[in-house]
C-alpha positions as YAML, in Angstrom:
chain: A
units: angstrom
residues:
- id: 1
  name: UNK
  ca: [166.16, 116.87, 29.08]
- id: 2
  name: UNK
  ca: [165.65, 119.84, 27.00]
- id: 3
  name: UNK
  ca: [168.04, 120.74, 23.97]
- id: 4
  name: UNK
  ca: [167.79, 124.27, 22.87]
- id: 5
  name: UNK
  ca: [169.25, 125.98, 19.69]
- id: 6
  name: UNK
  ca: [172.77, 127.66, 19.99]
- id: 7
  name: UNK
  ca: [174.21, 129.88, 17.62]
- id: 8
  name: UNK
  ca: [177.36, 131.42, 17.85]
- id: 9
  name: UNK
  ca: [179.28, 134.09, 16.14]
- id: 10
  name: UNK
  ca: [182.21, 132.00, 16.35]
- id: 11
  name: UNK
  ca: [182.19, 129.26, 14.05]
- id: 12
  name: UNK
  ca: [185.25, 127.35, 15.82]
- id: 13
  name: UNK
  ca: [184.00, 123.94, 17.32]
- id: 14
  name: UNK
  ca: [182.12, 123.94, 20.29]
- id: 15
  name: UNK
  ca: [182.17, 121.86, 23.35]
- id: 16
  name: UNK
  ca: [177.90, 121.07, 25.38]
- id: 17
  name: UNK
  ca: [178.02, 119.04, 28.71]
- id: 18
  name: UNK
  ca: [174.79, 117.09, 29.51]
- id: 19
  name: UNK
  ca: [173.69, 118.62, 32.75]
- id: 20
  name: UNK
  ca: [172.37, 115.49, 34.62]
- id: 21
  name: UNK
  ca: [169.72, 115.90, 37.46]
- id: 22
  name: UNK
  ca: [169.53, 112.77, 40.09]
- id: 23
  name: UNK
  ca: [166.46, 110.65, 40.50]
- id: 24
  name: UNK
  ca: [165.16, 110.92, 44.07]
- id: 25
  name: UNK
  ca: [162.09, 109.79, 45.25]
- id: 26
  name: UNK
  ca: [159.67, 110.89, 48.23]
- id: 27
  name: UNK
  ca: [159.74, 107.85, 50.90]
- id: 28
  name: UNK
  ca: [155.94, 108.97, 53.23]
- id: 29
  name: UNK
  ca: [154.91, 107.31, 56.44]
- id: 30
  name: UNK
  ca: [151.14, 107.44, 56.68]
- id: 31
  name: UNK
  ca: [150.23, 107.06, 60.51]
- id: 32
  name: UNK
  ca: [147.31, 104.93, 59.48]
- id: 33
  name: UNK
  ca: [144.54, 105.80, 62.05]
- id: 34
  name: UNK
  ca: [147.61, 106.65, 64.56]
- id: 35
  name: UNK
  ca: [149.50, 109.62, 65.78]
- id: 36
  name: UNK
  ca: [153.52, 110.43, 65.14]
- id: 37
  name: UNK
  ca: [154.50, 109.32, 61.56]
- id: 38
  name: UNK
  ca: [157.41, 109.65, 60.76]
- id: 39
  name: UNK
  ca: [158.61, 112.53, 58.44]
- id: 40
  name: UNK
  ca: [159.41, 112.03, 54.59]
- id: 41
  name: UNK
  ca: [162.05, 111.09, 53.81]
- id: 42
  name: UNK
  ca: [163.07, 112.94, 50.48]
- id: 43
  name: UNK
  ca: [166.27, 113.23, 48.07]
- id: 44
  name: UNK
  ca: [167.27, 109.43, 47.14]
- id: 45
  name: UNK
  ca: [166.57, 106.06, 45.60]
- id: 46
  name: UNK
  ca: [166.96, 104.46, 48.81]
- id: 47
  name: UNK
  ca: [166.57, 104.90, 52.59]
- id: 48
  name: UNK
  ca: [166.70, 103.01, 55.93]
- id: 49
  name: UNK
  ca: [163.24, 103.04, 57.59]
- id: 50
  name: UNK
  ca: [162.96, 105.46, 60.37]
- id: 51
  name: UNK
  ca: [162.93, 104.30, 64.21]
- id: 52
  name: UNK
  ca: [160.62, 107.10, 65.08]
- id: 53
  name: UNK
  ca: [156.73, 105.03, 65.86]
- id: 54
  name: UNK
  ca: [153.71, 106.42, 65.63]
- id: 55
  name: UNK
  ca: [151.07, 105.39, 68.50]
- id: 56
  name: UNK
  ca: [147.10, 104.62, 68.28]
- id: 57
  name: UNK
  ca: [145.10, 104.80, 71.28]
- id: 58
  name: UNK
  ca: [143.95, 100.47, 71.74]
- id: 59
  name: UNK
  ca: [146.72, 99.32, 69.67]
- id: 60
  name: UNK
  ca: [150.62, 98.07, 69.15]
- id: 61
  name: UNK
  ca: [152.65, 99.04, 66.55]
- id: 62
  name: UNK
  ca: [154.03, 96.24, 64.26]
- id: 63
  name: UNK
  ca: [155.72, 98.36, 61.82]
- id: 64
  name: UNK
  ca: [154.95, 99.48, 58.01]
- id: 65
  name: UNK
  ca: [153.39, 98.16, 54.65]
- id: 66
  name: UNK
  ca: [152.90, 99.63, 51.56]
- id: 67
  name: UNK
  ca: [149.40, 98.28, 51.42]
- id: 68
  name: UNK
  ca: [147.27, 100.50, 54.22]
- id: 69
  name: UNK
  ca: [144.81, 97.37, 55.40]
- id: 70
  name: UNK
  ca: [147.80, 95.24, 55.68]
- id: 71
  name: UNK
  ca: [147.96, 92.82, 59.02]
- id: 72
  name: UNK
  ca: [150.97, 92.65, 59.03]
- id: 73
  name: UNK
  ca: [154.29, 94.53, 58.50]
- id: 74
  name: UNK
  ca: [156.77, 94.12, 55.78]
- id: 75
  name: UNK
  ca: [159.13, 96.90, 56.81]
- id: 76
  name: UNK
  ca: [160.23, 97.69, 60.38]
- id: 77
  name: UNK
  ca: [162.94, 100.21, 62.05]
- id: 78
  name: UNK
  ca: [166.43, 99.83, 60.28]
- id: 79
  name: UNK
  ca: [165.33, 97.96, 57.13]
- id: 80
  name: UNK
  ca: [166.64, 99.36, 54.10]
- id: 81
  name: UNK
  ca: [164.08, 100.33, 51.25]
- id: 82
  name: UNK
  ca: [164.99, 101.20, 47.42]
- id: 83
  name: UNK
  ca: [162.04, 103.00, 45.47]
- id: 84
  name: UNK
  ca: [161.14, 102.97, 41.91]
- id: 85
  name: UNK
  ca: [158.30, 105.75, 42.54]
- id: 86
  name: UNK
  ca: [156.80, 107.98, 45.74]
- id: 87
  name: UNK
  ca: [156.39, 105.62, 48.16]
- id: 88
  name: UNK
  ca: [154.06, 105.37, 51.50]
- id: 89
  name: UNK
  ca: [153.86, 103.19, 53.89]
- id: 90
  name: UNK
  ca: [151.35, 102.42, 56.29]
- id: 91
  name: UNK
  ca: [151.86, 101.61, 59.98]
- id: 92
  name: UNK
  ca: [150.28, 98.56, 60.29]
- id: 93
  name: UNK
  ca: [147.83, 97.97, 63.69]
- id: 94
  name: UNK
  ca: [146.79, 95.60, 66.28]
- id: 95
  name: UNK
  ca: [144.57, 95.77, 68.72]
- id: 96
  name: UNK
  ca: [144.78, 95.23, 71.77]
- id: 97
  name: UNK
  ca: [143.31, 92.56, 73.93]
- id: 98
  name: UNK
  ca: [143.37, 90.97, 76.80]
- id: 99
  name: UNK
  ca: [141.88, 88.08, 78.55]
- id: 100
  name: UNK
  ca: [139.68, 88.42, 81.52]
- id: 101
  name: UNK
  ca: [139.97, 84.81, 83.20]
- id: 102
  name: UNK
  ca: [137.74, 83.62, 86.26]
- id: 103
  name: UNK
  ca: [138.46, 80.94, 89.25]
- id: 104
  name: UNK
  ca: [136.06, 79.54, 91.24]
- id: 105
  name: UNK
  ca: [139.27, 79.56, 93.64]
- id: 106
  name: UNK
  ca: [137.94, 76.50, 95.30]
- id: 107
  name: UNK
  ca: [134.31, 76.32, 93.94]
- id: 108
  name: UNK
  ca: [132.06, 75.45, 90.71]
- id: 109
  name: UNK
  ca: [130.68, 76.93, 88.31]
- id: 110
  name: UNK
  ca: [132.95, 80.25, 86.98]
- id: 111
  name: UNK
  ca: [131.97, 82.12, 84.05]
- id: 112
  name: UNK
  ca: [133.74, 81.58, 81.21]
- id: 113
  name: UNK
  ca: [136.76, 83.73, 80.43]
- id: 114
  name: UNK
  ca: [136.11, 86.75, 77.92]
- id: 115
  name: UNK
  ca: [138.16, 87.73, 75.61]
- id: 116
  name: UNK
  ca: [138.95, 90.15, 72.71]
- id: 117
  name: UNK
  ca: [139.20, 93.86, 73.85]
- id: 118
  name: UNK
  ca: [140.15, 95.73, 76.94]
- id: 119
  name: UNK
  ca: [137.18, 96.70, 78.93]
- id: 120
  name: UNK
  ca: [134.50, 94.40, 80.26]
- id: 121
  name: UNK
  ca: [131.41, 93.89, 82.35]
- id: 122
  name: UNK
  ca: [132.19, 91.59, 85.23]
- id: 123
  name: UNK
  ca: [129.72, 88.42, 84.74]
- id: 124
  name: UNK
  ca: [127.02, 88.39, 87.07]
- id: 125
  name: UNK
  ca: [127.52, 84.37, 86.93]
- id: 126
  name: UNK
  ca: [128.11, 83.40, 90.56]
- id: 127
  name: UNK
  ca: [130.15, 80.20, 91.09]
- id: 128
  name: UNK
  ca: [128.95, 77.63, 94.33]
- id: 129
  name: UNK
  ca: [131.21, 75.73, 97.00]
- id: 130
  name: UNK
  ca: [129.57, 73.95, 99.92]
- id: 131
  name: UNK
  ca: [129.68, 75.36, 102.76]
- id: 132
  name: UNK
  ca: [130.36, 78.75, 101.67]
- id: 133
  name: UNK
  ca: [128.67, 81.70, 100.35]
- id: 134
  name: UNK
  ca: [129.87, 83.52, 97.33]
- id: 135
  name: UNK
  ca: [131.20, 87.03, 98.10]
- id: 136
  name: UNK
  ca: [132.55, 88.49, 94.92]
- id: 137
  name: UNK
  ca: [135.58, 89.05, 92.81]
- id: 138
  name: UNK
  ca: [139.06, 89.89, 93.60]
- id: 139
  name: UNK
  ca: [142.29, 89.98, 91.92]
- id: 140
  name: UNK
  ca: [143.94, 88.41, 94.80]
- id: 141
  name: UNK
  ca: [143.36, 84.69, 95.04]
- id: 142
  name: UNK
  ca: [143.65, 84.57, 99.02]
- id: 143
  name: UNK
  ca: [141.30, 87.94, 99.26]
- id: 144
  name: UNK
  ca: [139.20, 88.11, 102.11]
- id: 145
  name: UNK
  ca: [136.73, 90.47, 100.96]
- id: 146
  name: UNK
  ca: [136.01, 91.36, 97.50]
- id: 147
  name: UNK
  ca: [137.10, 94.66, 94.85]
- id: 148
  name: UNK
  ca: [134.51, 93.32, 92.16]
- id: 149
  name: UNK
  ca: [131.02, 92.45, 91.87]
- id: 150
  name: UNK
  ca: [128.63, 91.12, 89.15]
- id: 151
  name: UNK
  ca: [128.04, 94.09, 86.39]
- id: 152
  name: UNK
  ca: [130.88, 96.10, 87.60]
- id: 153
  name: UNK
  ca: [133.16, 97.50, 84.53]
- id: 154
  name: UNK
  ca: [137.05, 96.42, 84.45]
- id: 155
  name: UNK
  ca: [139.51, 97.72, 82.27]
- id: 156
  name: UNK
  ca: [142.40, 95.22, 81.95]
- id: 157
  name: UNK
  ca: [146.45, 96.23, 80.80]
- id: 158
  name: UNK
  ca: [147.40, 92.83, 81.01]
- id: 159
  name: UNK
  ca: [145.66, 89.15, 80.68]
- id: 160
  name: UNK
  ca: [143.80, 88.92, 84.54]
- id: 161
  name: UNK
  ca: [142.48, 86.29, 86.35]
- id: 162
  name: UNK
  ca: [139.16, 87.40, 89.45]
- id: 163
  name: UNK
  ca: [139.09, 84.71, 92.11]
- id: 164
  name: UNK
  ca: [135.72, 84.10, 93.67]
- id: 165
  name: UNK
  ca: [136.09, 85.16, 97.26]
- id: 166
  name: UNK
  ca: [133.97, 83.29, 99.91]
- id: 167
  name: UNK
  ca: [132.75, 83.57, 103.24]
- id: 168
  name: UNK
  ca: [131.84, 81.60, 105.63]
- id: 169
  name: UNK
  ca: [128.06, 81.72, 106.98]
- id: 170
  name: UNK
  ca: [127.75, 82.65, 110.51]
...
C-alpha cells in the first residue's frame, strides 16, 4: 500500500478508506514431457485441480506434483489445493510396459518372457516336443499355423502370451 499526501482547503475532519486488493495466486499445470495441460488457473488462494489430462505418447497419466521428476502424484482431478505462492504442477509419468510371455504349449524349452517396454524382437529361441517339429509363434494357443517367427518385431497393448505351434512330420 501506498499513502500519498492530501491537502485540503477545507480544514474540517476528513474521512480515508484503505482500498484493499485480494491476494490471488497463479495455479500452472506443466504437461511434463506430455501434451494437453491444463490451463492456469488464476484469481484465488485456492482451487480444485482440473479434470482436464494431458497425454504422452508411451505413457499413463497418474496425476500432478509440484516436484517435476516426481514418481508419483500428490494431486489428482477434484483435489482441492490452497497456495501460498505461483504454483506448478507437474503431470507425473509412467511408462508403459507390457509383458511378452512364451509357452512351449506342450513342449520344452520357451524363451524367457521379456519385459519392460512395448515393442520387441520375437526370440529366435525355438522350444522342442517329441514327435513334433517347431513351427512358430501364434497368439492363439490351438493355432495351426503360425503369425510369428524368430526376429520378427511385435508391438504389444496389453501383457501377451505366443504359443509355440507344432506340426507334425510327414
Amino acid at each position: 500500500s501506498q499513502i500519498t499526501e492530501y491537502s485540503s482547503m477545507s480544514s474540517s475532519n476528513q474521512t480515508l478508506y484503505a482500498h484493499w486488493t485480494p491476494i490471488t495466486y497463479e495455479l500452472r499445470f506443466d504437461a511434463n514431457g506430455g501434451t494437453g495441460a491444463p490451463a492456469t488457473q488464476k484469481g484465488s488462494l485456492s482451487y480444485t485441480i482440473s479434470s482436464t489430462q494431458p497425454s504422452r505418447s508411451g505413457y499413463t497419466f497418474l496425476g500432478w506434483s509440484k516436484n517435476s521428476s516426481a514418481s508419483s502424484a500428490s494431486y489428482h482431478a477434484g483435489d482441492s489445493i490452497s497456495l501460498s505462492s505461483n504454483t506448478t504442477l507437474y503431470a507425473v509419468w509412467k511408462k508403459i510396459t507390457y509383458t511378452l510371455t512364451y509357452s512351449a504349449n506342450g513342449g520344452a524349452g520357451a524363451p524367457p518372457s521379456q519385459n519392460g517396454d512395448t515393442s520387441y524382437t520375437i526370440s529366435y529361441t525355438e522350444p522342442t516336443r517329441t514327435g513334433y517339429v517347431f513351427a512358430g509363434w501364434s497368439k492363439n494357443n490351438s493355432a495351426t499355423s503360425p503369425s510369428y517367427y524368430g526376429g520378427n518385431s511385435i508391438t504389444l497393448s496389453s501383457n501377451t502370451t505366443l504359443y509355440a505351434v507344432w506340426e507334425k512330420p510327414e
